[in-house]
Coordinates of C-alpha atoms and ligand atoms in Angstrom, one line a residue:
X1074 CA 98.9 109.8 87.2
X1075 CA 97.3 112.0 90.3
X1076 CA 97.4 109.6 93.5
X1077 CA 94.0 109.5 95.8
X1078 CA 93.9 111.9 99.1
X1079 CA 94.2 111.0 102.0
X1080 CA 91.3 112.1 104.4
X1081 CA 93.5 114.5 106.5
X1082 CA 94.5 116.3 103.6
X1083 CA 91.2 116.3 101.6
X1084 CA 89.6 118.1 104.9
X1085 CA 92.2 120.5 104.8
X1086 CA 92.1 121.5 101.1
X1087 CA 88.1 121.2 101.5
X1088 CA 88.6 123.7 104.1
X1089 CA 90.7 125.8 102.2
X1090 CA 88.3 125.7 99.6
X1091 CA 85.3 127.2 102.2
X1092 CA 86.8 130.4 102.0
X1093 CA 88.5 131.1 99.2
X1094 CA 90.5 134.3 99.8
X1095 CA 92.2 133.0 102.8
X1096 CA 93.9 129.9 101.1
X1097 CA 97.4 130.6 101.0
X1098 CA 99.6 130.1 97.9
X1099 CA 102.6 130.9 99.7
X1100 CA 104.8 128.5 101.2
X1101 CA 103.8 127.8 104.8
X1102 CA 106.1 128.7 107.6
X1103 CA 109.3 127.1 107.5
X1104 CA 108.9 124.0 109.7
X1105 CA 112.3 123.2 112.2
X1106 CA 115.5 123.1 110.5
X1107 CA 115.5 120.6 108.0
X1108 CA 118.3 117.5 109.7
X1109 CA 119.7 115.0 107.5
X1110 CA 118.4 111.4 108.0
X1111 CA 120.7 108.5 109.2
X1112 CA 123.3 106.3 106.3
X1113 CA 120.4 103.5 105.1
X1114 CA 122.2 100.3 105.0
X1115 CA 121.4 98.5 101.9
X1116 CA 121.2 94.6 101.1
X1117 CA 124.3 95.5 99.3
X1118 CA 127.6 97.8 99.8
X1119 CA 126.1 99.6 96.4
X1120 CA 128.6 102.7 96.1
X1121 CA 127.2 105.7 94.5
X1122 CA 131.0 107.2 94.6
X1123 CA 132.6 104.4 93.2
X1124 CA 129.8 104.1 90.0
X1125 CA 129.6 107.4 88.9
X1126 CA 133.7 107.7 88.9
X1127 CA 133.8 104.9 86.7
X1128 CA 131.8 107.7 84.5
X1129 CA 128.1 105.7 84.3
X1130 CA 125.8 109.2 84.4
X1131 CA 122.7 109.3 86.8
X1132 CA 120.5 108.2 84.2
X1133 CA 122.3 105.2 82.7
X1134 CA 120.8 103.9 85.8
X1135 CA 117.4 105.8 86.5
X1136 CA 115.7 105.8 83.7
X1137 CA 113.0 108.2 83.8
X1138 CA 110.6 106.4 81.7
X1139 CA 107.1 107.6 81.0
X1140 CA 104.9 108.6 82.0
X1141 CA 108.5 109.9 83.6
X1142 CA 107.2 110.2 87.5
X1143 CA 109.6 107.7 88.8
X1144 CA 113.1 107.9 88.0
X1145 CA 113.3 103.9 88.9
X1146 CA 116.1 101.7 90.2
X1147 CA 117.9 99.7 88.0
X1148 CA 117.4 96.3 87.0
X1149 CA 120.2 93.4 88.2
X1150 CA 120.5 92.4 84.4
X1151 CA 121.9 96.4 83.9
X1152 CA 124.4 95.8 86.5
X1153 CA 125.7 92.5 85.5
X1154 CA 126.6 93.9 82.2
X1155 CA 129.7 94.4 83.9
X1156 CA 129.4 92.3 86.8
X1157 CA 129.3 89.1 85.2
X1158 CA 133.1 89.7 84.2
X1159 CA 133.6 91.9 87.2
X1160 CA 134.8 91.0 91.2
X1161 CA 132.7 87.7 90.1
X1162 CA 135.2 86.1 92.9
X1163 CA 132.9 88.9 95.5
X1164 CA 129.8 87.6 97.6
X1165 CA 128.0 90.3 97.1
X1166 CA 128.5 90.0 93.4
X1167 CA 127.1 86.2 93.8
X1168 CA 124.6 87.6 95.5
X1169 CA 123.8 90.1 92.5
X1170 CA 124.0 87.2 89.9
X1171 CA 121.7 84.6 92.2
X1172 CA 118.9 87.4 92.2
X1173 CA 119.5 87.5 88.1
X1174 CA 119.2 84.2 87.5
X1175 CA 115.7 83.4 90.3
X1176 CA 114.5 87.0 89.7
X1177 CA 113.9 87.5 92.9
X1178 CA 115.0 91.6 92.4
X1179 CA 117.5 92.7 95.5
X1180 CA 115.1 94.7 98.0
X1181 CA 116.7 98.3 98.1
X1182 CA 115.5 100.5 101.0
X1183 CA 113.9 103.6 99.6
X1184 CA 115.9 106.6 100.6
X1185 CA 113.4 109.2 99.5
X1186 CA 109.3 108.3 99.8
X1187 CA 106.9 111.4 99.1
X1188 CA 103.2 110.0 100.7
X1189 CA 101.0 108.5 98.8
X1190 CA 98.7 112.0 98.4
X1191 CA 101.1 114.0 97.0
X1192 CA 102.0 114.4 93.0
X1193 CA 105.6 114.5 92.1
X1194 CA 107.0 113.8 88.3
X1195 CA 110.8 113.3 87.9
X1196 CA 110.3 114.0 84.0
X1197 CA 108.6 117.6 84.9
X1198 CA 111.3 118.3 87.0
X1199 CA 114.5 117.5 85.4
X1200 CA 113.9 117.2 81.8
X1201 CA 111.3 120.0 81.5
X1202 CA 112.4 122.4 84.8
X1203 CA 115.8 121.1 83.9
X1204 CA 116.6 120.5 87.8
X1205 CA 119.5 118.8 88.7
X1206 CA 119.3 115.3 90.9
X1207 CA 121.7 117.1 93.1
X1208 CA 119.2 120.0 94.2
X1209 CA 117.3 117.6 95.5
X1210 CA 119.0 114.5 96.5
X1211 CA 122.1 116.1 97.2
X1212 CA 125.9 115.3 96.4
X1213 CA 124.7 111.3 95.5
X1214 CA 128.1 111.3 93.4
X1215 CA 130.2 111.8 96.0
X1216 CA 128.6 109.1 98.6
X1217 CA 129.4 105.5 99.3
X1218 CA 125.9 105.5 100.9
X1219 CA 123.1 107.2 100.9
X1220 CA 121.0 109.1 103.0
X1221 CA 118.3 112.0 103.0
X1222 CA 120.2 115.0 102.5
X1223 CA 117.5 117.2 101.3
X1224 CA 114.0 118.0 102.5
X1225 CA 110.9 116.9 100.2
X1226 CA 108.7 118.1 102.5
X1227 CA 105.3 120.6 101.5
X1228 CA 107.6 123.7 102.4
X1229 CA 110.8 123.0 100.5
X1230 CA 108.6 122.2 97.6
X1231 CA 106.5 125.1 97.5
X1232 CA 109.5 127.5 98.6
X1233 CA 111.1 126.4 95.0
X1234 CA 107.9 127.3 93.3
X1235 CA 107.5 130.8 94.5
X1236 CA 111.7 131.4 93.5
X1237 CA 110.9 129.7 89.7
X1238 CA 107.2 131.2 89.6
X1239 CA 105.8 127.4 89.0
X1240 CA 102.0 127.1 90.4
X1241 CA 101.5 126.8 94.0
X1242 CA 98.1 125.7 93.9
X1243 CA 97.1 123.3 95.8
X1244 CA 95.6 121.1 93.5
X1245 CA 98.9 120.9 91.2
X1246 CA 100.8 118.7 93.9
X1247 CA 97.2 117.4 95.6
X1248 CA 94.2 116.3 93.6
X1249 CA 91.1 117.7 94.8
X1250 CA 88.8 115.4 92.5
Ligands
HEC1346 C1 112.5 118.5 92.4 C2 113.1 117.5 93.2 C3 113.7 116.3 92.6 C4 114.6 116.2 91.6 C5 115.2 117.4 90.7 C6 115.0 114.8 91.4 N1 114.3 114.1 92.3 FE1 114.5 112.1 92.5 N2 113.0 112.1 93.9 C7 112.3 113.2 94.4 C8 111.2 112.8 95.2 C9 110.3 113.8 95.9 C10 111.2 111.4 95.3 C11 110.2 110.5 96.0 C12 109.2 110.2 94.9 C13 108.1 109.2 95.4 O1 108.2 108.5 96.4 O2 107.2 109.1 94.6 C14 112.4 111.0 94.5 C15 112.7 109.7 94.3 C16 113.8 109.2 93.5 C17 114.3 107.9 93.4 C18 113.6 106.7 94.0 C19 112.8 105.9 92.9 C20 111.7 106.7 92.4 O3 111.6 106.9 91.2 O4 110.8 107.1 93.2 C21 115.4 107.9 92.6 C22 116.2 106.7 92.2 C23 115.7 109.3 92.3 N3 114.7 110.1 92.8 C24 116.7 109.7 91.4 C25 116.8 111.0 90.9 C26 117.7 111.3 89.8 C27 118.7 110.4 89.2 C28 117.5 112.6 89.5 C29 118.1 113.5 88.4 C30 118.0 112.9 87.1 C31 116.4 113.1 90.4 N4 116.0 112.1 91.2 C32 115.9 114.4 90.4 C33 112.7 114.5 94.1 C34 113.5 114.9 93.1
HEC1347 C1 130.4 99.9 84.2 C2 130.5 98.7 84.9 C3 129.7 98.5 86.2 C4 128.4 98.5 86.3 C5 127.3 98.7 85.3 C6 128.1 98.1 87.7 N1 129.3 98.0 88.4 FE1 129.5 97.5 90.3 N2 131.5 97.6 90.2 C7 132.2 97.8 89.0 C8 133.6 97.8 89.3 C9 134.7 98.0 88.3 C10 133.8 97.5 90.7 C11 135.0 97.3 91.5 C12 135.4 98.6 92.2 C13 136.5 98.5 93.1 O1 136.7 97.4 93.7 O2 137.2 99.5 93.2 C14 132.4 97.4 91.2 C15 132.1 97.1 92.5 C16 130.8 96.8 93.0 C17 130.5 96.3 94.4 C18 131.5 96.0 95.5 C19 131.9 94.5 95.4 C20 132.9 94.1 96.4 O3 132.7 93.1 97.1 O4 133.9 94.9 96.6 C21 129.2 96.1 94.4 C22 128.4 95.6 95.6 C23 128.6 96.5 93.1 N3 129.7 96.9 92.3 C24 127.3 96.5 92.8 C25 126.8 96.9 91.6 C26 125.3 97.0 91.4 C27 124.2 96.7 92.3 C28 125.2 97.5 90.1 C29 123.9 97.8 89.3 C30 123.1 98.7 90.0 C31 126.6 97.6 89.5 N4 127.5 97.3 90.5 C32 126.8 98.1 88.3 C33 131.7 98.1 87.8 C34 130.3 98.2 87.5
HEC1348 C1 125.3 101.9 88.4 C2 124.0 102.3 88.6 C3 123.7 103.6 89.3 C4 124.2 104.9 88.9 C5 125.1 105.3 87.8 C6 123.5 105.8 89.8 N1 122.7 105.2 90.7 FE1 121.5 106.0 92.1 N2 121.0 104.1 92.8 C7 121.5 102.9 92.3 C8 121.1 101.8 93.1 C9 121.4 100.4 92.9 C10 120.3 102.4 94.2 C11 119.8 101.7 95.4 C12 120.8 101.5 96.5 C13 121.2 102.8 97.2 O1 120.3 103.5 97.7 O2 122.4 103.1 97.3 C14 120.3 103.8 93.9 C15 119.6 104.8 94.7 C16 119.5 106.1 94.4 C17 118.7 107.1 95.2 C18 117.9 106.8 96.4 C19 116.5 106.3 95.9 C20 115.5 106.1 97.0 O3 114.7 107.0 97.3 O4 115.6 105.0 97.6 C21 118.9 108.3 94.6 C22 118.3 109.6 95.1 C23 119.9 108.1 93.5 N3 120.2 106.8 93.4 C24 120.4 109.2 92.7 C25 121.4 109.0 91.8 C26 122.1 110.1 91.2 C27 121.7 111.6 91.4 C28 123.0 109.6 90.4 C29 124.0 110.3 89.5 C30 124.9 111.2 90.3 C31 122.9 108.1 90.5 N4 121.9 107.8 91.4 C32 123.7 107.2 89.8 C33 122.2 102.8 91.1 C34 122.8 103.8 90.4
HEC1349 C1 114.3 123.3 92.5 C2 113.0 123.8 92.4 C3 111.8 122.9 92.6 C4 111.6 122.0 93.7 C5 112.5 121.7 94.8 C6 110.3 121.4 93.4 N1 109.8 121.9 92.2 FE1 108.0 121.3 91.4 N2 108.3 122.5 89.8 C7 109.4 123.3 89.6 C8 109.3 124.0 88.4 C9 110.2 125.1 87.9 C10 108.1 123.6 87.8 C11 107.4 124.1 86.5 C12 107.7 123.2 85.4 C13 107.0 123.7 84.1 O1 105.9 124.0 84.2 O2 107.8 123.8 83.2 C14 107.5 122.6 88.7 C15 106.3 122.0 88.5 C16 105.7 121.1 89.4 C17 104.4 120.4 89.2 C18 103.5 120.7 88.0 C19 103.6 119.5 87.1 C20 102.7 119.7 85.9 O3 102.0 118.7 85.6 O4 102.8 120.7 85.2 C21 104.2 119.6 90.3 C22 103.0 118.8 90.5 C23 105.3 119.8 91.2 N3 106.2 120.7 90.6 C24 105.4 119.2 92.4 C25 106.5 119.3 93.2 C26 106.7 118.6 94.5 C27 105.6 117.7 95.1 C28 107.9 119.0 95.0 C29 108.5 118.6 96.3 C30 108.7 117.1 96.5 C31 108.5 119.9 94.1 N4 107.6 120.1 93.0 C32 109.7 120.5 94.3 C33 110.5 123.5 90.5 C34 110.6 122.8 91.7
HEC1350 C1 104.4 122.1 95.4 C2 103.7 121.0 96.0 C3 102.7 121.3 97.0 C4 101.7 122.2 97.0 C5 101.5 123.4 96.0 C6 100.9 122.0 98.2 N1 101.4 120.9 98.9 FE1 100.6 120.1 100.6 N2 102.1 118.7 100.6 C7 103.1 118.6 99.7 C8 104.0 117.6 100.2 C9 105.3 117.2 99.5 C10 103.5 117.0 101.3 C11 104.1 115.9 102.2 C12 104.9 116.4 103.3 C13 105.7 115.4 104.0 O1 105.8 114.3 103.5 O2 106.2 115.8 105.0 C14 102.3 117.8 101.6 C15 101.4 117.5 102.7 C16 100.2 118.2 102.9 C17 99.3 117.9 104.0 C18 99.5 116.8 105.1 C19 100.0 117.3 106.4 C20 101.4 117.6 106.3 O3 101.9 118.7 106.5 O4 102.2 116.6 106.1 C21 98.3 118.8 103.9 C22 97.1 118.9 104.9 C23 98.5 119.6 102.8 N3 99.7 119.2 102.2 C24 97.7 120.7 102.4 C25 98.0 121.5 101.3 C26 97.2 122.7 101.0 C27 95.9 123.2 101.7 C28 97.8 123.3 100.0 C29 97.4 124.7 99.3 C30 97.6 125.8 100.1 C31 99.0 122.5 99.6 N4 99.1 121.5 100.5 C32 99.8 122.8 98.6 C33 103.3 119.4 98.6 C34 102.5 120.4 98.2

């Protein structure tokens, strides 16, 4: 499922389009170092670290279901599977079995967020590219909480694509119709 341009980038790829020649399909020039955003606090002391040693695997959780461009977060019902027999005696356990029960889901801050314009499919990616999470959302395993560690951004993206000789067209990530 392509997502609808934003004006900004529709002028720019309209441009582009005006003189065909001259529209790169090389990465851009590297914008300023890439920094590393800020720990996001979460409604919930959620450990990556702590999950993934008890040996549940990356997708256990994010199931990359199809059409496969989301990888998803997972539902409180898959976490109470233990939980309901686990630190039940914790807050923020009660807390994880309230929103259960009312379904009122717990509101995780989004970490990563590409912008509305821009097509991106976890399936293509790491089933099909076979690209690991870590490559892009870097060493998740080994963090109590998360925070960007990797750019998403237009350069780090296209930058990948020239390396694995994937298209660099700028309809494949932007839809021109
Ligand atoms: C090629 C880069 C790339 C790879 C590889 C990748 N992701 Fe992502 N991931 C992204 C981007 C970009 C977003 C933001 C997507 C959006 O907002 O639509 C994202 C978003 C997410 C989200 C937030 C929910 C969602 O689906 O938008 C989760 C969870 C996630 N990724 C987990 C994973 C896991 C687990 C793996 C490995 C199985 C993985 N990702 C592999 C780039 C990647
Ligand atoms: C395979 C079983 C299992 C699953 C599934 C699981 N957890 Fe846990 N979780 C544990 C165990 C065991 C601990 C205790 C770890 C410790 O104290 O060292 C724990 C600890 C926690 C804690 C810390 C509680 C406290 O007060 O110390 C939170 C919060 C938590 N889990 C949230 C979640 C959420 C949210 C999910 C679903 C996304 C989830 N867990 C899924 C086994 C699980
Ligand atoms: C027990 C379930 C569970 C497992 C296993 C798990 N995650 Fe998560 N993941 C979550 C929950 C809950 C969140 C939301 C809270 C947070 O950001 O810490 C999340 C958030 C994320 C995000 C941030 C999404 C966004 O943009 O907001 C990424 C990236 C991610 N996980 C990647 C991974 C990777 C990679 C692995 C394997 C190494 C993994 N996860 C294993 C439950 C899990
Ligand atoms: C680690 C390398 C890598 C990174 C980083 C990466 N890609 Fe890709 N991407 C690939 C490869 C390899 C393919 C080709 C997959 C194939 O055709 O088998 C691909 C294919 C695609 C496709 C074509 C999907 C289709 O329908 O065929 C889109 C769209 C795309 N990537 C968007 C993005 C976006 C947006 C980002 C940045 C958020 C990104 N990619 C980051 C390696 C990467
Ligand atoms: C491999 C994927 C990919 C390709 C190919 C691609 N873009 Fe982008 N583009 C992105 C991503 C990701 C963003 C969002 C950047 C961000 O969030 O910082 C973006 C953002 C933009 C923006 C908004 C301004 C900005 O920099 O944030 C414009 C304009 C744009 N792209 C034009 C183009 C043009 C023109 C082409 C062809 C030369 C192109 N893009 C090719 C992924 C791509």
């Amino acid at each position: 499922m392509k997502r609808k341009l934003g004006w900004v980038v529709a002028a720019a790829l309209a441009l582009g389009g005006l003189v065909p020649g001259q529209v790169s399909r090389k990465a851009p020039d590297p914008p300023p170092e890439f920094k590393p955003g800020e720990p996001v606090e979460q409604p919930l002391p959620f450990s990556h670290k702590k999950h993934v040693g008890f040996g549940l695997k990356c997708l256990d959780c994010h199931v990359i279901e199809d059409p496969g461009d989301f990888a998803g977060l997972p539902s409180e019902a898959k976490c109470m599977a233990c939980h309901a027999a686990v630190k039940t005696e914790s807050p923020h356990i009660a807390k994880l079995a309230e929103a259960e029960k009312t379904s009122a889901p717990i509101e995780w801050k989004r970490v990563y967020r590409m912008k509305e314009f821009v097509y991106f499919s976890h399936e293509v990616h790491h089933r099909e590219a076979g690209v690991d999470c870590a490559v892009c959302h870097g060493e998740v395993a080994a963090r109590d909480v998360l925070f960007q560690e990797r750019s998403v951004g237009m350069y780090a993206c296209m930058k990948c694509h020239e390396q694995h000789k994937a298209p660099n067209d700028c309809e494949v990530c932007h839809d021109t119709h």
